[in-house]
Short mmCIF file of C-alpha atoms in Angstrom, two decimals:
data_model
loop_
_atom_site.label_atom_id
_atom_site.label_comp_id
_atom_site.label_asym_id
_atom_site.label_seq_id
_atom_site.Cartn_x
_atom_site.Cartn_y
_atom_site.Cartn_z
CA MET A 1 30.66 9.41 137.07
CA THR A 2 32.88 7.50 134.73
CA LEU A 3 35.80 7.50 137.26
CA ILE A 4 33.51 6.02 139.96
CA SER A 5 32.43 3.44 137.68
CA GLU A 6 35.88 2.38 136.88
CA HIS A 7 36.89 2.25 140.47
CA THR A 8 34.02 -0.08 141.09
CA GLU A 9 35.02 -2.25 138.31
CA THR A 10 38.44 -2.41 139.56
CA ASP A 11 37.32 -3.07 143.04
CA THR A 12 35.12 -6.04 141.77
CA ARG A 13 38.09 -7.47 139.88
CA GLU A 14 40.01 -7.52 142.94
CA ARG A 15 37.32 -8.99 145.04
CA ILE A 16 36.87 -11.79 142.62
CA LEU A 17 40.43 -12.53 142.76
CA VAL A 18 40.54 -12.35 146.62
CA VAL A 19 37.65 -14.60 146.91
CA ALA A 20 39.19 -17.07 144.22
CA GLU A 21 42.39 -17.27 146.00
CA ARG A 22 40.70 -18.31 149.11
CA LEU A 23 38.54 -20.76 147.56
CA PHE A 24 41.67 -22.27 145.62
CA ARG A 25 43.33 -22.30 149.04
CA GLN A 26 40.37 -24.21 150.77
CA LEU A 27 38.98 -26.39 148.24
CA GLY A 28 41.90 -26.74 145.59
CA TYR A 29 41.95 -25.14 141.98
CA GLN A 30 40.23 -28.20 140.12
CA LYS A 31 37.32 -28.50 142.74
CA THR A 32 36.33 -24.65 142.86
CA THR A 33 33.97 -23.64 140.00
CA VAL A 34 33.27 -20.31 138.87
CA ALA A 35 29.81 -20.77 140.44
CA ASP A 36 31.27 -21.28 143.72
CA ILE A 37 33.12 -18.02 143.29
CA ALA A 38 30.15 -16.32 142.11
CA LYS A 39 28.07 -17.64 145.00
CA GLU A 40 30.57 -16.48 147.59
CA LEU A 41 30.44 -12.96 146.33
CA ARG A 42 26.78 -13.15 146.05
CA MET A 43 26.73 -12.18 142.10
CA SER A 44 25.74 -14.22 139.13
CA PRO A 45 28.18 -16.35 137.28
CA ALA A 46 27.35 -14.42 134.19
CA ASN A 47 28.89 -11.28 136.28
CA VAL A 48 32.15 -13.00 136.97
CA TYR A 49 32.41 -13.82 133.47
CA ARG A 50 31.99 -10.01 132.57
CA PHE A 51 35.40 -9.74 134.28
CA PHE A 52 37.20 -12.98 133.45
CA ASP A 53 36.32 -15.16 130.45
CA SER A 54 37.20 -18.35 132.06
CA LYS A 55 38.26 -20.18 135.26
CA LYS A 56 41.86 -20.11 133.63
CA ALA A 57 41.77 -16.36 133.28
CA ILE A 58 40.93 -16.18 137.11
CA HIS A 59 43.62 -18.50 137.89
CA GLU A 60 46.04 -16.37 135.96
CA GLY A 61 44.97 -13.49 137.88
CA VAL A 62 45.53 -15.04 141.26
CA ALA A 63 49.02 -16.34 140.03
CA ARG A 64 49.60 -12.88 138.97
CA ALA A 65 48.62 -11.20 142.21
CA LEU A 66 50.74 -13.85 144.19
CA MET A 67 53.73 -13.36 141.94
CA GLY A 68 53.26 -9.61 142.04
CA GLY A 69 53.72 -9.55 145.74
CA VAL A 70 57.16 -11.15 145.28
CA GLU A 71 58.07 -8.80 142.37
CA ASP A 72 57.01 -5.78 144.63
CA ALA A 73 59.18 -6.95 147.69
CA THR A 74 62.23 -7.58 145.47
CA GLU A 75 62.00 -4.03 143.98
CA VAL A 76 61.70 -2.44 147.31
CA ILE A 77 64.95 -4.18 148.41
CA ALA A 78 66.90 -3.39 145.12
CA ALA A 79 66.13 0.38 145.61
CA LYS A 80 67.50 0.24 149.00
CA ARG A 81 70.87 1.62 150.15
CA GLY A 82 73.79 -0.54 150.78
CA SER A 83 76.35 -2.72 148.97
CA ALA A 84 75.20 -4.61 145.92
CA ALA A 85 76.07 -7.97 147.58
CA SER A 86 73.97 -7.39 150.59
CA ARG A 87 71.06 -6.20 148.72
CA LEU A 88 71.43 -9.46 146.34
CA ARG A 89 71.65 -11.60 149.44
CA GLU A 90 68.44 -10.01 150.97
CA LEU A 91 66.60 -10.16 147.86
CA MET A 92 67.36 -13.83 147.20
CA THR A 93 66.30 -14.70 150.66
CA THR A 94 63.13 -12.83 150.26
CA ILE A 95 62.36 -14.77 146.98
CA HIS A 96 62.98 -17.96 148.79
CA ARG A 97 61.13 -17.16 151.64
CA MET A 98 58.02 -15.77 150.05
CA ASN A 99 57.90 -18.77 147.41
CA CYS A 100 58.20 -21.14 150.37
CA GLU A 101 55.19 -19.53 152.32
CA ARG A 102 53.08 -19.09 149.27
CA TYR A 103 53.51 -22.35 147.44
CA VAL A 104 55.23 -24.93 149.45
CA GLY A 105 53.43 -25.05 152.74
CA ASP A 106 50.03 -25.15 151.25
CA SER A 107 49.58 -28.26 149.07
CA LYS A 108 46.46 -26.70 147.40
CA LEU A 109 48.18 -23.68 146.26
CA HIS A 110 51.22 -26.10 145.10
CA GLU A 111 48.60 -27.88 142.67
CA MET A 112 47.85 -24.13 141.39
CA VAL A 113 51.48 -23.57 140.76
CA GLU A 114 51.64 -26.98 138.85
CA ILE A 115 48.79 -25.87 136.72
CA ALA A 116 50.33 -22.55 136.28
CA MET A 117 53.49 -24.26 135.06
CA GLU A 118 51.70 -26.23 132.38
CA GLU A 119 48.93 -24.13 131.15
CA SER A 120 49.98 -20.38 131.77
CA TRP A 121 53.69 -20.68 131.21
CA GLU A 122 53.84 -17.08 129.86
CA VAL A 123 52.61 -15.68 133.19
CA CYS A 124 55.46 -17.64 134.88
CA VAL A 125 57.91 -16.44 132.29
CA ALA A 126 56.85 -12.83 132.66
CA HIS A 127 57.14 -13.11 136.48
CA MET A 128 60.83 -14.59 136.02
CA GLU A 129 61.85 -12.12 133.57
CA ARG A 130 60.59 -9.36 136.04
CA ILE A 131 62.67 -10.77 139.00
CA THR A 132 65.82 -11.41 136.61
CA HIS A 133 65.47 -7.73 135.68
CA THR A 134 65.56 -6.61 139.33
CA ILE A 135 68.36 -8.70 139.89
CA ALA A 136 70.13 -7.23 137.01
CA ALA A 137 69.62 -3.62 138.46
CA VAL A 138 71.49 -4.72 141.65
CA ILE A 139 74.35 -6.55 139.54
CA ALA A 140 74.51 -3.35 137.32
CA ASP A 141 75.11 -1.05 140.68
CA GLY A 142 77.65 -3.56 141.79
CA ALA A 143 79.30 -3.84 138.27
CA ALA A 144 79.61 0.37 138.19
CA SER A 145 81.00 0.59 141.73
CA GLY A 146 83.50 -2.26 140.99
CA GLU A 147 82.08 -4.50 143.60
CA PHE A 148 81.04 -6.96 140.84
CA GLU A 149 82.67 -8.02 137.68
CA ALA A 150 79.78 -8.69 135.18
CA PRO A 151 80.72 -7.45 131.49
CA ASP A 152 77.18 -8.75 130.25
CA VAL A 153 74.76 -7.62 133.25
CA PRO A 154 71.55 -9.17 131.56
CA LEU A 155 73.67 -12.59 131.12
CA ALA A 156 74.98 -12.49 134.75
CA ALA A 157 71.47 -11.85 135.98
CA MET A 158 70.01 -14.91 134.14
CA CYS A 159 72.91 -17.06 135.57
CA ALA A 160 72.39 -15.78 139.06
CA THR A 161 68.83 -16.59 138.89
CA THR A 162 69.21 -19.85 137.13
CA ALA A 163 71.82 -20.88 139.80
CA MET A 164 69.08 -20.12 142.46
CA MET A 165 66.55 -22.54 141.00
CA ARG A 166 66.58 -24.93 143.92
CA PHE A 167 65.48 -22.19 146.17
CA PHE A 168 63.35 -20.02 143.79
CA HIS A 169 61.24 -22.72 141.85
CA PRO A 170 58.25 -23.73 143.76
CA GLN A 171 58.44 -27.28 142.55
CA MET A 172 62.13 -27.61 143.33
CA ILE A 173 61.83 -26.05 146.66
CA ALA A 174 59.36 -28.58 147.49
CA GLN A 175 61.35 -31.41 146.05
CA CYS A 176 64.72 -30.54 147.61
CA ALA A 177 63.50 -29.50 151.04
CA ASN A 178 65.34 -31.62 153.66
CA LYS A 179 67.59 -33.17 151.04
CA PRO A 180 71.39 -33.10 150.78
CA GLY A 181 72.65 -29.90 149.49
CA PRO A 182 74.04 -26.28 150.14
CA SER A 183 72.05 -23.99 152.58
CA LEU A 184 70.41 -21.00 150.97
CA ASP A 185 73.20 -18.60 152.38
CA GLN A 186 75.90 -21.04 151.02
CA MET A 187 74.45 -20.93 147.51
CA ILE A 188 74.02 -17.11 147.49
CA ASP A 189 77.90 -16.96 148.68
CA PHE A 190 78.54 -18.93 145.57
CA VAL A 191 76.56 -16.91 143.23
CA ILE A 192 78.23 -13.62 144.67
CA ALA A 193 81.73 -15.19 144.03
CA GLY A 194 80.75 -15.95 140.61
CA LEU A 195 79.76 -12.41 140.23
CA SER A 196 83.11 -10.98 142.04
CA PRO A 197 86.12 -9.58 140.45
CA ARG A 198 88.48 -12.33 139.53
CA SER A 199 92.23 -12.03 139.89
CA LYS A 200 93.98 -11.38 136.58
CA ALA A 201 95.71 -14.78 136.65
CA ALA A 202 92.35 -16.66 136.35
CA GLY A 203 91.29 -17.97 133.06
CA LYS A 204 88.13 -18.79 131.54
CA MET B 1 80.49 -74.91 139.89
CA THR B 2 79.70 -72.01 142.51
CA LEU B 3 81.22 -69.59 140.19
CA ILE B 4 79.28 -70.71 136.93
CA SER B 5 76.07 -70.41 138.91
CA GLU B 6 76.86 -67.06 140.24
CA HIS B 7 77.74 -65.94 137.06
CA THR B 8 74.48 -67.11 135.59
CA GLU B 9 72.49 -65.56 138.18
CA THR B 10 74.17 -62.16 137.52
CA ASP B 11 73.43 -62.84 133.78
CA THR B 12 69.84 -63.21 134.48
CA ARG B 13 69.48 -60.24 136.66
CA GLU B 14 71.04 -58.36 133.83
CA ARG B 15 68.85 -59.94 131.26
CA ILE B 16 65.78 -59.01 133.26
CA LEU B 17 66.96 -55.23 133.69
CA VAL B 18 67.57 -54.96 129.87
CA VAL B 19 63.99 -56.31 129.06
CA ALA B 20 62.19 -54.35 131.67
CA GLU B 21 63.90 -51.28 130.32
CA ARG B 22 62.90 -51.93 126.89
CA LEU B 23 59.23 -52.64 127.78
CA PHE B 24 59.30 -49.65 129.92
CA ARG B 25 60.31 -47.47 126.90
CA GLN B 26 57.83 -49.20 124.83
CA LEU B 27 54.75 -49.58 126.80
CA GLY B 28 55.63 -47.05 129.65
CA TYR B 29 56.10 -48.17 133.35
CA GLN B 30 52.77 -48.12 134.58
CA LYS B 31 51.44 -50.48 131.72
CA THR B 32 54.10 -52.80 132.14
CA THR B 33 53.57 -55.98 134.34
CA VAL B 34 56.10 -58.20 135.79
CA ALA B 35 54.23 -61.06 133.83
CA ASP B 36 55.05 -58.94 130.54
CA ILE B 37 58.83 -59.07 131.52
CA ALA B 38 58.69 -62.66 132.28
CA LYS B 39 56.76 -63.58 129.06
CA GLU B 40 59.47 -61.70 127.10
CA LEU B 41 62.21 -63.56 128.72
CA ARG B 42 60.29 -67.00 128.55
CA MET B 43 60.42 -67.51 132.13
CA SER B 44 57.80 -67.81 134.79
CA PRO B 45 56.95 -64.54 136.90
CA ALA B 46 57.99 -66.55 139.84
CA ASN B 47 61.47 -66.67 138.79
CA VAL B 48 61.53 -62.93 138.08
CA TYR B 49 60.58 -62.72 141.71
CA ARG B 50 63.61 -64.67 142.69
CA PHE B 51 65.61 -61.65 141.39
CA PHE B 52 63.50 -58.69 142.13
CA ASP B 53 61.06 -58.87 144.86
CA SER B 54 58.72 -56.15 143.39
CA LYS B 55 58.16 -54.17 140.07
CA LYS B 56 59.49 -51.40 142.09
CA ALA B 57 62.88 -53.22 142.61
CA ILE B 58 62.95 -53.79 138.81
CA HIS B 59 62.37 -50.06 138.28
CA GLU B 60 64.92 -49.28 140.59
CA GLY B 61 67.52 -51.53 139.06
CA VAL B 62 66.65 -49.96 135.66
CA ALA B 63 66.94 -46.66 137.00
CA ARG B 64 70.38 -47.33 138.47
CA ALA B 65 71.74 -48.79 135.30
CA LEU B 66 70.66 -45.71 133.46
CA MET B 67 72.10 -43.32 136.00
CA GLY B 68 75.21 -45.59 136.52
CA GLY B 69 75.97 -45.02 132.57
CA VAL B 70 76.18 -41.29 133.35
CA GLU B 71 78.33 -41.96 136.34
CA ASP B 72 80.90 -43.88 134.32
CA ALA B 73 81.09 -41.53 131.70
CA THR B 74 81.88 -38.39 134.18
CA GLU B 75 84.41 -40.40 135.98
CA VAL B 76 86.23 -41.26 132.80
CA ILE B 77 86.15 -37.33 132.09
CA ALA B 78 87.35 -36.41 135.62
CA ALA B 79 90.36 -38.92 135.24
CA LYS B 80 91.49 -37.29 131.94
CA ARG B 81 94.53 -34.91 131.60
CA GLY B 82 94.00 -31.22 131.09
CA SER B 83 92.77 -28.13 132.97
CA ALA B 84 90.43 -28.59 135.77
CA ALA B 85 88.00 -26.05 134.07
CA SER B 86 88.09 -27.90 130.71
CA ARG B 87 87.39 -31.12 132.40
CA LEU B 88 84.53 -29.61 134.35
CA ARG B 89 83.18 -28.19 131.12
CA GLU B 90 83.24 -31.53 129.31
CA LEU B 91 81.94 -33.33 132.46
CA MET B 92 78.84 -30.88 132.70
CA THR B 93 78.09 -31.10 129.23
CA THR B 94 78.20 -34.99 129.16
CA ILE B 95 75.76 -34.82 132.09
CA HIS B 96 73.34 -32.58 130.24
CA ARG B 97 73.44 -34.45 126.86
CA MET B 98 73.17 -38.00 128.53
CA ASN B 99 70.37 -36.73 130.69
CA CYS B 100 68.65 -35.09 127.72
CA GLU B 101 68.91 -38.33 125.61
CA ARG B 102 68.02 -40.56 128.46
CA TYR B 103 64.78 -38.98 129.92
CA VAL B 104 63.79 -36.10 127.93
CA GLY B 105 63.23 -37.15 124.38
CA ASP B 106 61.49 -40.29 125.62
CA SER B 107 58.19 -39.44 127.29
CA LYS B 108 57.94 -43.01 128.59
CA LEU B 109 61.15 -42.77 130.23
CA HIS B 110 60.05 -39.33 131.41
CA GLU B 111 57.35 -40.94 133.33
CA MET B 112 59.80 -43.40 134.99
CA VAL B 113 62.03 -40.54 136.18
CA GLU B 114 58.97 -38.87 137.87
CA ILE B 115 58.35 -42.06 139.60
CA ALA B 116 61.74 -42.71 140.66
CA MET B 117 61.80 -38.98 142.04
CA GLU B 118 58.46 -39.77 144.09
CA GLU B 119 59.24 -43.40 144.94
CA SER B 120 62.70 -44.25 144.95
CA TRP B 121 64.29 -40.80 146.00
CA GLU B 122 67.34 -42.56 147.81
CA VAL B 123 68.37 -43.95 144.40
CA CYS B 124 68.27 -40.29 143.05
CA VAL B 125 70.26 -38.98 145.95
CA ALA B 126 72.76 -41.77 145.66
CA HIS B 127 73.18 -40.65 141.80
CA MET B 128 73.58 -37.06 142.78
CA GLU B 129 76.09 -37.66 145.68
CA ARG B 130 78.25 -39.92 143.26
CA ILE B 131 78.06 -37.15 140.42
CA THR B 132 78.96 -34.35 143.15
CA HIS B 133 81.86 -36.50 144.32
CA THR B 134 83.22 -36.83 140.88
CA ILE B 135 82.85 -32.97 140.33
CA ALA B 136 84.67 -32.45 143.85
CA ALA B 137 87.68 -34.48 142.41
CA VAL B 138 88.10 -32.04 139.61
CA ILE B 139 87.62 -29.09 141.76
CA ALA B 140 89.98 -30.59 144.16
CA ASP B 141 92.71 -30.75 141.19
CA GLY B 142 91.95 -27.22 140.33
CA ALA B 143 92.27 -25.93 144.09
CA ALA B 144 95.67 -27.94 144.37
CA SER B 145 97.06 -26.27 141.21
CA GLY B 146 95.72 -22.74 141.82
CA GLU B 147 93.33 -22.78 138.83
CA PHE B 148 90.40 -22.77 141.26
CA GLU B 149 89.77 -21.16 144.83
CA ALA B 150 87.76 -23.49 146.90
CA PRO B 151 88.58 -23.44 150.42
CA ASP B 152 85.67 -25.98 151.24
CA VAL B 153 85.78 -28.55 148.15
CA PRO B 154 82.82 -30.62 148.95
CA LEU B 155 80.78 -27.48 149.43
CA ALA B 156 81.99 -26.12 146.26
CA ALA B 157 80.98 -29.32 144.46
CA MET B 158 77.42 -29.19 145.92
CA CYS B 159 76.73 -25.61 144.94
CA ALA B 160 78.28 -26.22 141.26
CA THR B 161 76.05 -29.10 140.77
CA THR B 162 73.00 -27.19 142.33
CA ALA B 163 73.61 -24.21 140.09
CA MET B 164 73.39 -26.62 136.89
CA MET B 165 69.92 -27.97 137.90
CA ARG B 166 68.29 -26.58 135.09
CA PHE B 167 70.60 -28.50 132.92
CA PHE B 168 71.14 -31.72 134.83
CA HIS B 169 67.60 -32.38 136.54
CA PRO B 170 65.48 -34.22 134.03
CA GLN B 171 62.20 -32.42 134.87
CA MET B 172 63.93 -29.11 134.66
CA ILE B 173 65.52 -30.00 131.49
CA ALA B 174 62.19 -30.86 130.10
CA GLN B 175 60.47 -27.78 131.49
CA CYS B 176 62.94 -25.25 130.60
CA ALA B 177 64.01 -26.44 127.06
CA ASN B 178 63.33 -23.46 124.59
CA LYS B 179 62.54 -21.05 127.61
CA PRO B 180 64.26 -17.96 128.22
CA GLY B 181 67.81 -18.34 130.06
CA PRO B 182 71.28 -19.13 129.79
CA SER B 183 72.88 -21.47 127.24
CA LEU B 184 74.55 -24.42 128.76
CA ASP B 185 78.02 -22.87 127.88
CA GLN B 186 77.20 -19.67 129.54
CA MET B 187 75.93 -21.32 132.73
CA ILE B 188 79.17 -23.41 132.86
CA ASP B 189 81.23 -20.20 132.53
CA PHE B 190 79.19 -18.72 135.60
CA VAL B 191 80.00 -21.90 137.48
CA ILE B 192 83.60 -21.72 136.70
CA ALA B 193 83.79 -17.94 137.55
CA GLY B 194 82.54 -18.83 140.80
CA LEU B 195 85.26 -21.35 141.47
CA SER B 196 88.21 -18.90 140.05
CA PRO B 197 90.34 -17.28 142.38
CA ARG B 198 89.10 -13.68 143.39
CA SER B 199 91.14 -10.56 143.39
CA LYS B 200 92.03 -9.61 147.17
CA ALA B 201 89.92 -6.55 146.98
CA ALA B 202 86.53 -8.71 146.51
CA GLY B 203 84.35 -8.84 149.50
CA LYS B 204 82.11 -11.70 150.53
#
């Protein structure tokens, strides 16, 4: 019976997050109350608080689920066959596309991202570290095969991720859309060039 | 007499901008009124309006002056002797340092930057274009000497500037300070690697 009860608890947690995300999208994060979420689920606010001790905790749960979707998608791409460069391109394109869909088209969710950046920075940092880790795995493959030149793989991954900020960071995607600058593919070309073996003549 | 009068007009314009910048730093942009600026200059608000038709126009003038300082400094560096890579490093370090000093340490000026980003985007775009143009000049030198490989110099300059967003963009400098990531020098190394001649074996 313990297993069933544990399963139900996980299930309730998930349902709270799904409903919360929907309400955050509909009403905005600030205007949604824990009572609204409880009402929608036909449970008492006290029951919601059994799972999440604050609205901030619910917000972090929703943010983690949204970010987790991007992390899962990138890990699937990293594990594919194919050249490191082509996987890196597909992976970076996917991050950009998913972050556009998730945060930019939707002004209410954009508000949620801004709050996450300010109040739950550690959730964002954990997400960026996981994405950087996946990018590092692809760069390590490329370095092993000679396709890339990266003596310090974790550093190369940090630089590659940082270089893509305009296309990865929700606030920058929103701010830079339709502004002068390189296209996504041009920027990925530049990053791949930065990882490619240099001729011996090139200095630092 | 026309020349003297023109000189005085330019002078008054400059004085308005200097006083406005000081008040924006002291009181914040929102709290500073055109009347405050006029009072400080011992002139009537109507006289200030002869030079700037709105507070927004004064704000743009102050922003242009602050950004112009960075543009001038980078152009001096671009015109120096030395390798393209060393000039690019000095130039990028200078942009980062000046933008840190100007916008990040000072929360009141940071407010001004946010308003500029929202309301006077064309001033920001003009600034970024001028910086990118200076970076392009250095990259073109490097491409001509064989130090860099950049078949499309304007594109290479846009990518190099975009890659440095974490270190150039006032809001990103503030948000990323003390957060995990590459150091300024490591990021510049990565950008220079992206511009360096690749070995023939390297694919796209």
